[in-house]
Short mmCIF file of C-alpha atoms in Angstrom, two decimals:
data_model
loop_
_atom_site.label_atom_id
_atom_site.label_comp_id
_atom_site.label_asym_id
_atom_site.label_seq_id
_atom_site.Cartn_x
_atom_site.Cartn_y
_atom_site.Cartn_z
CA UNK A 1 41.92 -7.60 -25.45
CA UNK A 2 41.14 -5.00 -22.94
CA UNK A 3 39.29 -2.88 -24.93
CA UNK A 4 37.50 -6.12 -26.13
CA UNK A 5 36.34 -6.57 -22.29
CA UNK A 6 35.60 -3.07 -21.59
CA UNK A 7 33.31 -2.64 -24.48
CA UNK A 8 31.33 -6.16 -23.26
CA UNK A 9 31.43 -5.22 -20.01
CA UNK A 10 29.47 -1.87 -21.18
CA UNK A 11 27.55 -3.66 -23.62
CA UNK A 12 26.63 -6.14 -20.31
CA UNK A 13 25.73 -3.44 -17.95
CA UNK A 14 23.03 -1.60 -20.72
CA UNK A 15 21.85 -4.51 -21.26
CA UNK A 16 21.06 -5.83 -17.42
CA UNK A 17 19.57 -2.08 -16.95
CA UNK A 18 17.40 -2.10 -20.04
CA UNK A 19 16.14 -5.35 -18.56
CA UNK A 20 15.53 -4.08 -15.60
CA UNK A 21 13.83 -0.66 -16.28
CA UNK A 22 11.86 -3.30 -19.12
CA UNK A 23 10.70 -5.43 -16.39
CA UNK A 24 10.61 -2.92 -13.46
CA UNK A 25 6.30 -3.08 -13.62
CA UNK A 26 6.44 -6.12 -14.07
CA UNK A 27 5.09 -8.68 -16.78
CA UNK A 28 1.02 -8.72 -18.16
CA UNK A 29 0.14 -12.23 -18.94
CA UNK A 30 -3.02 -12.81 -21.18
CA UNK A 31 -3.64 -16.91 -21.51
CA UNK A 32 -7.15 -17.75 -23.04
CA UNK A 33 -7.92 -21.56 -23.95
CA UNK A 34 -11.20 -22.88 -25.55
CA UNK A 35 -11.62 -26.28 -25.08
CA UNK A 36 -13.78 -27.28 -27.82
CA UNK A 37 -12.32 -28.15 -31.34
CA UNK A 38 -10.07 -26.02 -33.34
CA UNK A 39 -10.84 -23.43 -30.25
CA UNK A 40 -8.42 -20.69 -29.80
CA UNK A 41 -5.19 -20.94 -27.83
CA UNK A 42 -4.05 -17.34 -27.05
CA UNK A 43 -1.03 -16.98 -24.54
CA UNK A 44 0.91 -13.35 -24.35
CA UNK A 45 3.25 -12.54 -22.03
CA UNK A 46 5.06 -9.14 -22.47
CA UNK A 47 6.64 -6.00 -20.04
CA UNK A 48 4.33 -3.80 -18.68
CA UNK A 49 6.32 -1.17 -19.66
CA UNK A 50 5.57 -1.74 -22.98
CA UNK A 51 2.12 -0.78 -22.22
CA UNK A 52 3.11 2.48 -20.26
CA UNK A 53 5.63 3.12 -23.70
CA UNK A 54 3.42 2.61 -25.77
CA UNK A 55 0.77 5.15 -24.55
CA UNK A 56 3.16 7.72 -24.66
CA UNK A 57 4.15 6.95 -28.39
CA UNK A 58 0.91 6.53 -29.70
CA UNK A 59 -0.27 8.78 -32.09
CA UNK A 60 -2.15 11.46 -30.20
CA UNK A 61 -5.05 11.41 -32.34
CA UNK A 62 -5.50 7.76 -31.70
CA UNK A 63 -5.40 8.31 -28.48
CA UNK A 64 -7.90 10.85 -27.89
CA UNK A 65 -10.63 8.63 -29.60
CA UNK A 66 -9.78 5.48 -27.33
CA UNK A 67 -9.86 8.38 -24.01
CA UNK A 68 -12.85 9.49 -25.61
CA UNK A 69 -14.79 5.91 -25.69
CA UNK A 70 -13.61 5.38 -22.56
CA UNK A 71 -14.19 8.87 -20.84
CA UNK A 72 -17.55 7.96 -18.41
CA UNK A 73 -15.33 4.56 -17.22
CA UNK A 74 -11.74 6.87 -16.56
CA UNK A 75 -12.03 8.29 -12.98
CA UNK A 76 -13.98 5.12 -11.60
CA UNK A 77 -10.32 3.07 -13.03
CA UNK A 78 -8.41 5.91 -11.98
CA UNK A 79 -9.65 5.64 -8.39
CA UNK A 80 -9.41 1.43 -8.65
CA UNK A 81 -5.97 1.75 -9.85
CA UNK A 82 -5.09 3.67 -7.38
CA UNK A 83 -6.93 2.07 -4.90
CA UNK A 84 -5.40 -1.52 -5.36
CA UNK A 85 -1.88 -0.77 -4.83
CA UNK A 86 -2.99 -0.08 -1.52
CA UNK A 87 -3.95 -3.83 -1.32
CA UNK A 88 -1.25 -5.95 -2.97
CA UNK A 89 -2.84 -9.47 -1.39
CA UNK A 90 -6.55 -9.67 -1.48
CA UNK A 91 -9.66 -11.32 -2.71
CA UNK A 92 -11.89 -9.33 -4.31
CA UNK A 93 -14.29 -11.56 -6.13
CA UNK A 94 -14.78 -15.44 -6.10
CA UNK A 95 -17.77 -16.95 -7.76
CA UNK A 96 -18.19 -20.69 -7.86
CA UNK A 97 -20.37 -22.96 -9.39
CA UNK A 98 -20.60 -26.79 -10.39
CA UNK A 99 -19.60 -25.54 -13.95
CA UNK A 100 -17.92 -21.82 -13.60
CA UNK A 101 -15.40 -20.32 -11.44
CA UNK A 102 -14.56 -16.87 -11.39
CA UNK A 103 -11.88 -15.39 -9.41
CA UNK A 104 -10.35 -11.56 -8.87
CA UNK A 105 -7.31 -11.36 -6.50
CA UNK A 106 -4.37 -9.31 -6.30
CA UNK A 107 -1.24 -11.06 -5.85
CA UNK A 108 1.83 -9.70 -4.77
CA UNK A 109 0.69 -6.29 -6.45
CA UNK A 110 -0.90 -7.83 -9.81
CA UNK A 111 -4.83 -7.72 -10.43
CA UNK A 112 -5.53 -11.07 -11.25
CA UNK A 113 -8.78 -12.09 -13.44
CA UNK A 114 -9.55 -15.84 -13.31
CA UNK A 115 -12.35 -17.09 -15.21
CA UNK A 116 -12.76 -21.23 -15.84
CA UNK A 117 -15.50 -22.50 -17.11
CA UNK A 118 -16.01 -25.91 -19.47
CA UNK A 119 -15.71 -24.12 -22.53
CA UNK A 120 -12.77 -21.73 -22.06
CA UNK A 121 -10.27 -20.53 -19.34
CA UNK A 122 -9.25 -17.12 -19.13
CA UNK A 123 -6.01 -16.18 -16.79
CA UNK A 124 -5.26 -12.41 -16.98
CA UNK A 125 -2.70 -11.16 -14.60
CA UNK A 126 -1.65 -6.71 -14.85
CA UNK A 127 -0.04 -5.51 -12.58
CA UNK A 128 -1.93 -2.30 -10.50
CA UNK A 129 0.84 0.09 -11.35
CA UNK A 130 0.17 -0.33 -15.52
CA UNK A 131 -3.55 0.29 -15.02
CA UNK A 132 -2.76 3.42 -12.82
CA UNK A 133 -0.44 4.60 -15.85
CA UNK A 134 -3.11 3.67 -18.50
CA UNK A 135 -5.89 5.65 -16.71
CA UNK A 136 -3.69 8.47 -16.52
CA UNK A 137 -2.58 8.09 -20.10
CA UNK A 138 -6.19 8.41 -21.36
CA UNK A 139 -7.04 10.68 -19.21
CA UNK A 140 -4.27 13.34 -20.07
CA UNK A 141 -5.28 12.50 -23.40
CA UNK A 142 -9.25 12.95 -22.78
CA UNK A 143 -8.84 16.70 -20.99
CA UNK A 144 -11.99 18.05 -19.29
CA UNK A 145 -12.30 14.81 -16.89
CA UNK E 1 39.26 16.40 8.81
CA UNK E 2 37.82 19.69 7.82
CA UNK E 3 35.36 22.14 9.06
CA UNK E 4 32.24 20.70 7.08
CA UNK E 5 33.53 17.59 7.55
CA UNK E 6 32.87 17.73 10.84
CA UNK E 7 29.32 19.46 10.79
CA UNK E 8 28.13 16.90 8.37
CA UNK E 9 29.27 14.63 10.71
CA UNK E 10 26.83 16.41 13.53
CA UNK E 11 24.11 16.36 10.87
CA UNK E 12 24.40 12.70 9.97
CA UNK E 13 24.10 11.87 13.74
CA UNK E 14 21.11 14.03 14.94
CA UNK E 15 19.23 12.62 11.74
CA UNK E 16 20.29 8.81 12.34
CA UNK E 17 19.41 9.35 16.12
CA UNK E 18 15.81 11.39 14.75
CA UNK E 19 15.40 8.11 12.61
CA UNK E 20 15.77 5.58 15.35
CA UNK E 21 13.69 7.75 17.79
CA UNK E 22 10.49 8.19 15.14
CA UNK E 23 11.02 4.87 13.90
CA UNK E 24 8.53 3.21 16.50
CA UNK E 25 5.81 5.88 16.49
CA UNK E 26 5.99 5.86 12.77
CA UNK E 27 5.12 1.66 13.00
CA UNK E 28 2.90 2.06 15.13
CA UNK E 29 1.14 4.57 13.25
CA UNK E 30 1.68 1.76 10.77
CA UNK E 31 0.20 -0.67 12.45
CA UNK E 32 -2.53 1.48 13.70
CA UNK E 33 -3.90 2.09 10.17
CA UNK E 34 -3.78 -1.43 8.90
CA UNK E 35 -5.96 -2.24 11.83
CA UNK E 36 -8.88 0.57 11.09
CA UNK E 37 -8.61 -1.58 7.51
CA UNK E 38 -12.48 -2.35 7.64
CA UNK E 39 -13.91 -4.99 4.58
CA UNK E 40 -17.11 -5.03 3.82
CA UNK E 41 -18.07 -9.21 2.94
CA UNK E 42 -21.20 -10.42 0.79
CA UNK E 43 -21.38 -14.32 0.57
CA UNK E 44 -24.27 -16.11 -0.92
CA UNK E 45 -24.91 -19.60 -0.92
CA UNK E 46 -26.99 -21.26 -2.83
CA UNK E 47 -28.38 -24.64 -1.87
CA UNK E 48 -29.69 -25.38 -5.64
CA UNK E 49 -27.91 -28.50 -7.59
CA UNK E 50 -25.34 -26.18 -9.19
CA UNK E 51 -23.98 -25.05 -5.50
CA UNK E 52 -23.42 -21.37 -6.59
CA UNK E 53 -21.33 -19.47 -3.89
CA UNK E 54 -20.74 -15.83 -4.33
CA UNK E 55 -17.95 -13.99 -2.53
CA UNK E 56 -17.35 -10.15 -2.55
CA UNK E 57 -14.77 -8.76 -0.04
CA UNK E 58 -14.25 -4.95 -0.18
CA UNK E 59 -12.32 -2.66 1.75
CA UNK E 60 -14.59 0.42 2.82
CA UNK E 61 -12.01 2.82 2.00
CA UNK E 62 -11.47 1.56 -1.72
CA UNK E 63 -15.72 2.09 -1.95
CA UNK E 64 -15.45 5.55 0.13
CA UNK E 65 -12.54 6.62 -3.20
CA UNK E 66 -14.63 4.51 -5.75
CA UNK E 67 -18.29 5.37 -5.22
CA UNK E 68 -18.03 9.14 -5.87
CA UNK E 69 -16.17 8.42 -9.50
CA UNK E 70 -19.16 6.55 -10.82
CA UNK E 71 -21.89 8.91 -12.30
CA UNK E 72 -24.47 6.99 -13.91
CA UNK E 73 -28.13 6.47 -13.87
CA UNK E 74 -29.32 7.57 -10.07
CA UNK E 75 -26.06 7.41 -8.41
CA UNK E 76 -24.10 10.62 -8.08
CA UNK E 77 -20.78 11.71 -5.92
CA UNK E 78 -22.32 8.57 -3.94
CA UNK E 79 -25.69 9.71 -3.44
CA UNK E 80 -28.20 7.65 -4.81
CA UNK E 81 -31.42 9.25 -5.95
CA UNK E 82 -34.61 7.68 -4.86
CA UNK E 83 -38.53 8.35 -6.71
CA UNK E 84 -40.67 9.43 -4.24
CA UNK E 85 -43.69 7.44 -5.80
CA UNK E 86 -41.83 4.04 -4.85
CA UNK E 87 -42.40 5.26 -1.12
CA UNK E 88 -46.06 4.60 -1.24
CA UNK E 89 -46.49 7.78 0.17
CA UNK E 90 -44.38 6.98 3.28
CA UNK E 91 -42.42 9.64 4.88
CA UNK E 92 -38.98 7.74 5.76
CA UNK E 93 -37.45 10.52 7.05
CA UNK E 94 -40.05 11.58 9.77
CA UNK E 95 -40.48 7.98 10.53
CA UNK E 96 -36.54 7.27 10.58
CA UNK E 97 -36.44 10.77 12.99
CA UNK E 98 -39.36 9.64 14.49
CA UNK E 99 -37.18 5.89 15.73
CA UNK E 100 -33.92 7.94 16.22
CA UNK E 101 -35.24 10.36 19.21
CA UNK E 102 -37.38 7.68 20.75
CA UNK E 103 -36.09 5.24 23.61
CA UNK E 104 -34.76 1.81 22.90
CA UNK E 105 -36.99 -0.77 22.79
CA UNK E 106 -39.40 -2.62 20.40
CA UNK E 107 -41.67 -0.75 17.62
CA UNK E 108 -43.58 -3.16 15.89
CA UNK E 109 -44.21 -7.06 16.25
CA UNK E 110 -46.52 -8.98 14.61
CA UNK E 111 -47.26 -12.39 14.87
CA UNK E 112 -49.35 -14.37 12.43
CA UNK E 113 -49.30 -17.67 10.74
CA UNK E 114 -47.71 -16.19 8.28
CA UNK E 115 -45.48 -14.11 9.05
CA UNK E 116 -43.35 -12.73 12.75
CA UNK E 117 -42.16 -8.73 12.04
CA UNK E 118 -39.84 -7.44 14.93
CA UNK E 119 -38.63 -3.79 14.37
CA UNK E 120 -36.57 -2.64 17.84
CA UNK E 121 -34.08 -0.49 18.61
CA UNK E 122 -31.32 -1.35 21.24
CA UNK E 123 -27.94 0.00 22.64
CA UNK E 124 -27.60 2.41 18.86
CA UNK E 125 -28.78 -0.42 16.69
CA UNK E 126 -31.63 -1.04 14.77
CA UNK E 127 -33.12 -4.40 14.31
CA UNK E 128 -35.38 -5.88 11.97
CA UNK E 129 -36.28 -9.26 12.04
CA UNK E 130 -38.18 -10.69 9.51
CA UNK E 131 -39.82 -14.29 9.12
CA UNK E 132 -41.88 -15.53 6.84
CA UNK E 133 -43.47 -18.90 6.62
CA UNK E 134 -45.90 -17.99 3.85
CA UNK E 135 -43.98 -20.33 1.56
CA UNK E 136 -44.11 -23.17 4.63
CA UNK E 137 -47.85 -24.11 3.63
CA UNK E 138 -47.41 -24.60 -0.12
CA UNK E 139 -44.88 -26.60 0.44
CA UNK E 140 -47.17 -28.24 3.24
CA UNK E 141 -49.65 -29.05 0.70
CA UNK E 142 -46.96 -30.73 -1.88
CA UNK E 143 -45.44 -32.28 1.16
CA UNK E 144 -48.20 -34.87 1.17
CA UNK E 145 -47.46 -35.94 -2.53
CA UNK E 146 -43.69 -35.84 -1.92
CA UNK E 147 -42.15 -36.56 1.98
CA UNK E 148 -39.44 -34.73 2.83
CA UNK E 149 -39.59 -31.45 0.91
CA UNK E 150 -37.71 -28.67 3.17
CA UNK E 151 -40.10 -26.29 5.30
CA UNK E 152 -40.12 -22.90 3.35
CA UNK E 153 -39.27 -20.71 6.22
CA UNK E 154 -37.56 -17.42 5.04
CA UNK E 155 -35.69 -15.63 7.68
CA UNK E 156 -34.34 -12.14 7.40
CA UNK E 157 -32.28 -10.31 10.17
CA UNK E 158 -30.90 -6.87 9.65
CA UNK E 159 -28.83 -4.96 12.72
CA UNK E 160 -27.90 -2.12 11.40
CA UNK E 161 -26.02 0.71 13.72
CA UNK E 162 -28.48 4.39 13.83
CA UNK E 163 -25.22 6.38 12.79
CA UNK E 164 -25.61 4.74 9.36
CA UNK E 165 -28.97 4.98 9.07
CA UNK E 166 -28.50 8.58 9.86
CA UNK E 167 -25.82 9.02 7.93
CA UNK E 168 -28.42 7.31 5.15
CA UNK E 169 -30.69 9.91 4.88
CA UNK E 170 -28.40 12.71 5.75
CA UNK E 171 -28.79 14.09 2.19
CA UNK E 172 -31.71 15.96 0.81
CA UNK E 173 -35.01 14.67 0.16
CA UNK E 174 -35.14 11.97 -2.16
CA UNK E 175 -31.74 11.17 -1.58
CA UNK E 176 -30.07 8.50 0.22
CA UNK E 177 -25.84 9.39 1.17
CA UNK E 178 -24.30 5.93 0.43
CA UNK E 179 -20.99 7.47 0.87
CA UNK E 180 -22.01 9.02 4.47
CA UNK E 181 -23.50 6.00 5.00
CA UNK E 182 -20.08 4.06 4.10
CA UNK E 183 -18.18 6.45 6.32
CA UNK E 184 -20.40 5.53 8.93
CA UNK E 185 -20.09 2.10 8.62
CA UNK E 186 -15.84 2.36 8.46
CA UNK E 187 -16.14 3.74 11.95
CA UNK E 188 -18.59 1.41 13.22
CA UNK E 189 -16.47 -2.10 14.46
CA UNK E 190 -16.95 -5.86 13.42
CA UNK E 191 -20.58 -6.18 12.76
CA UNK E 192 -23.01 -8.82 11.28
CA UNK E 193 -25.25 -6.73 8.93
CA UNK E 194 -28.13 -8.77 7.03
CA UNK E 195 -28.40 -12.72 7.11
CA UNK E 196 -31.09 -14.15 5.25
CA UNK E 197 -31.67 -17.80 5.34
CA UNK E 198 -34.44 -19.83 3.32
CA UNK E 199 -34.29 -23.12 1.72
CA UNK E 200 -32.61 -22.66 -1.15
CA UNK E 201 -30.02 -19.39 -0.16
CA UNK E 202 -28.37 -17.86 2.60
CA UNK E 203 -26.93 -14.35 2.20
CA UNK E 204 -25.02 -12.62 4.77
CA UNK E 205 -23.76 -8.95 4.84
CA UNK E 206 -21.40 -8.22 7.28
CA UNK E 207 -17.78 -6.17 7.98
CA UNK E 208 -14.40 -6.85 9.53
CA UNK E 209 -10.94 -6.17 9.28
CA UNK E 210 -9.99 -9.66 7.27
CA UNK E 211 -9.62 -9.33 3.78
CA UNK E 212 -10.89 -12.42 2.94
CA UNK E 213 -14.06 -14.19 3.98
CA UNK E 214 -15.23 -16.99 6.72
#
C-alpha cells in the first residue's frame, strides 16, 4: 500500500511539473470565425512551449528555408519581441470603423491581435516571450543576420 | 555553532542590511525610468459616415530599438534617404541653419484670401501654421444649391522643438536622421506636435508619458 502511494505521489509530482514547465510561457490562442455560410470555425489553443519545442526539433533543413523566407523581417521581430516584454499592458493599435475594428494590445505580457469585422473575427493572443524564442530560433537557424 | 557558521552568519547580515539600504535608491531608479517612458500618439478622426478613428500609441524607445532593424527601400539604420530633385532645388539645410542661428521671432506670414502662412520661431520651437481656405469658396459656390454644407477651412499647426529639427538633418546630405531625430524627441517633454483640422479629418501628432491615448 505504501509503495502504491509513493509511486502516485511521484507519478503526481512529474506530472504537476510537466504542467508547469508546459504552461510556464503561457498558452497561444488562435480563434477565427466567418460569419457567412458554411464559413470556417477555427479555434486552437495550445502551450507556448510547444512552439519553442518544436523549433528546436524541427528538422534543420526545414528550418533554414522558413529563416531563409523570413530573413529581411528577423531583426525588425527580434527587436519587437524584445521590445514588448518591456510593455506587458499597452495599446498599440486601435482602428475603428462603422464596419471594422482592429485592435493590438498587450495584456498581461501577451501580444494580442483583434480584428472584427462583419464577415469574420480574428482573436490571436502569443505571448511576447514565444515570439522572442521564435525570432531567435530562425535566426540561429538563418546565420549571417 | 561553528567557525563558518558564524561568518556566514556575518555575511547573511551585511547583505540583508546592503539589501534594505539599496532597496529605495534601486525604486527610485525604478520609478525614475518608468517616468522618462515617452509615447509617441497618432489619432485620426474622420468625420465621414463610416466614423473611422485611427489610434497608434508608441513608446519612443521601442521605435529608437525598432527603426534601425528595418532596411528596406530608403530607410537605413534609421536614416531615411531623400532625392534631391523632390527639393525643387531648395537648400533645406542652409535654410534650416539659416532659422537655427537667427533670433526668435516670425519668418514668413502671408495673408491672402486664400491662404494665412505663419513660420516663427519662439523659446527653441519652431512653428508653422498653416490655413487654407482655398476649399472655403467651392464649397461657397455649392453652398447656394445646398444650405448648410461645412466651410472648407483646412488648418495645419506644427510646433516642433529645433533640437529635432537639428537632430533631422544631422546626417549627410540627402539624408534625414529619424533615429536622431527620435532621440531628440525622447528628451524633449509632453508636447503637441501636428494638429490638422478640416471638415472631414482631424489628425493630431503629439507625445507623453501615457501609454494610451486622450
Amino acid at each position: 500500500m505504501l509503495m502504491i502511494a509513493k509511486v502516485a505521489l511521484g507519478l503526481g509530482a512529474t506530472l504537476a511539473l510537466a504542467t508547469a514547465y508546459t504552461f510556464h510561457e503561457g498558452v497561444i490562442r488562435v480563434d477565427v470565425d466567418e460569419s457567412r455560410q458554411g464559413g470556417s470555425h477555427v479555434h486552437l489553443w495550445f502551450p507556448a512551449t510547444t512552439v519553442s519545442a518544436g523549433l528546436r526539433l524541427a528538422p534543420k533543413h526545414y528550418l533554414s528555408h522558413a529563416a531563409e523566407q523570413a530573413r529581411p523581417y528577423l531583426p525588425v521581430l527580434r527587436e519587437v519581441a524584445k521590445e514588448l516584454q518591456k510593455y506587458p499592458n499597452a495599446e498599440f493599435v486601435d482602428v475603428t470603423d462603422s464596419r471594422d475594428h482592429v485592435h493590438i494590445a498587450m495584456v498581461n505580457g501577451k501580444l494580442h491581435v483583434d480584428a472584427v469585422s462583419d464577415s469574420e473575427d480574428v482573436h490571436i493572443v502569443i505571448p511576447a516571450e514565444t515570439l522572442g524564442d521564435v525570432a531567435a530560433r530562425l535566426e540561429d537557424a538563418a546565420p549571417g543576420i | 555553532m561553528g567557525h563558518c557558521h558564524r561568518e556566514f552568519l556575518r555575511f547573511a547580515s551585511v547583505l540583508a542590511f546592503a539589501a534594505v539600504s539599496l532597496a529605495p535608491a534601486a525604486l527610485l531608479a525604478q520609478t525614475s525610468t518608468a517616468k522618462t517612458d515617452q509615447w509617441i500618439h497618432v489619432r485620426v478622426e474622420s468625420k465621414d459616415n463610416k466614423g473611422e478613428v485611427v489610434r497608434v500609441n508608441v513608446p519612443i524607445e521601442m521605435a529608437e530599438k525598432v527603426l534601425p532593424a528595418i532596411n528596406k527601400d530608403g530607410l537605413h539604420n534609421g536614416k531615411v534617404r531623400i532625392d534631391s530633385a523632390h527639393m525643387e532645388d531648395v537648400d533645406v539645410r542652409a535654410l534650416l541653419d539659416a532659422i537655427r542661428t537667427s533670433k526668435d521671432g516670425e519668418y514668413v506670414t502671408v495673408q491672402s484670401n486664400e491662404n494665412d502662412v505663419r513660420v516663427a520661431k519662439s523659446g527653441g520651437y519652431l512653428y508653422i501654421h498653416v490655413t487654407d481656405r482655398s476649399g472655403e469658396k467651392h464649397s461657397d459656390a455649392k453652398a447656394s444649391t445646398a444650405k448648410g454644407t461645412p466651410a472648407k477651412e483646412e488648418k495645419v499647426e506644427i510646433k516642433v522643438p529645433m533640437k529635432v529639427v537639428d537632430a533631422l538633418f544631422s546626417a549627410g546630405k540627402d539624408e534625414l536622421d529619424v533615429l536622431a531625430a527620435l532621440r531628440a524627441l525622447a528628451a524633449t517633454g509632453d508636447i503637441e506636435l501636428v494638429t490638422v483640422k478640416d471638415s472631414e479629418n482631424t489628425v493630431r501628432v503629439w507625445i507623453d508619458s501615457k501609454n494610451v491615448a486622450d
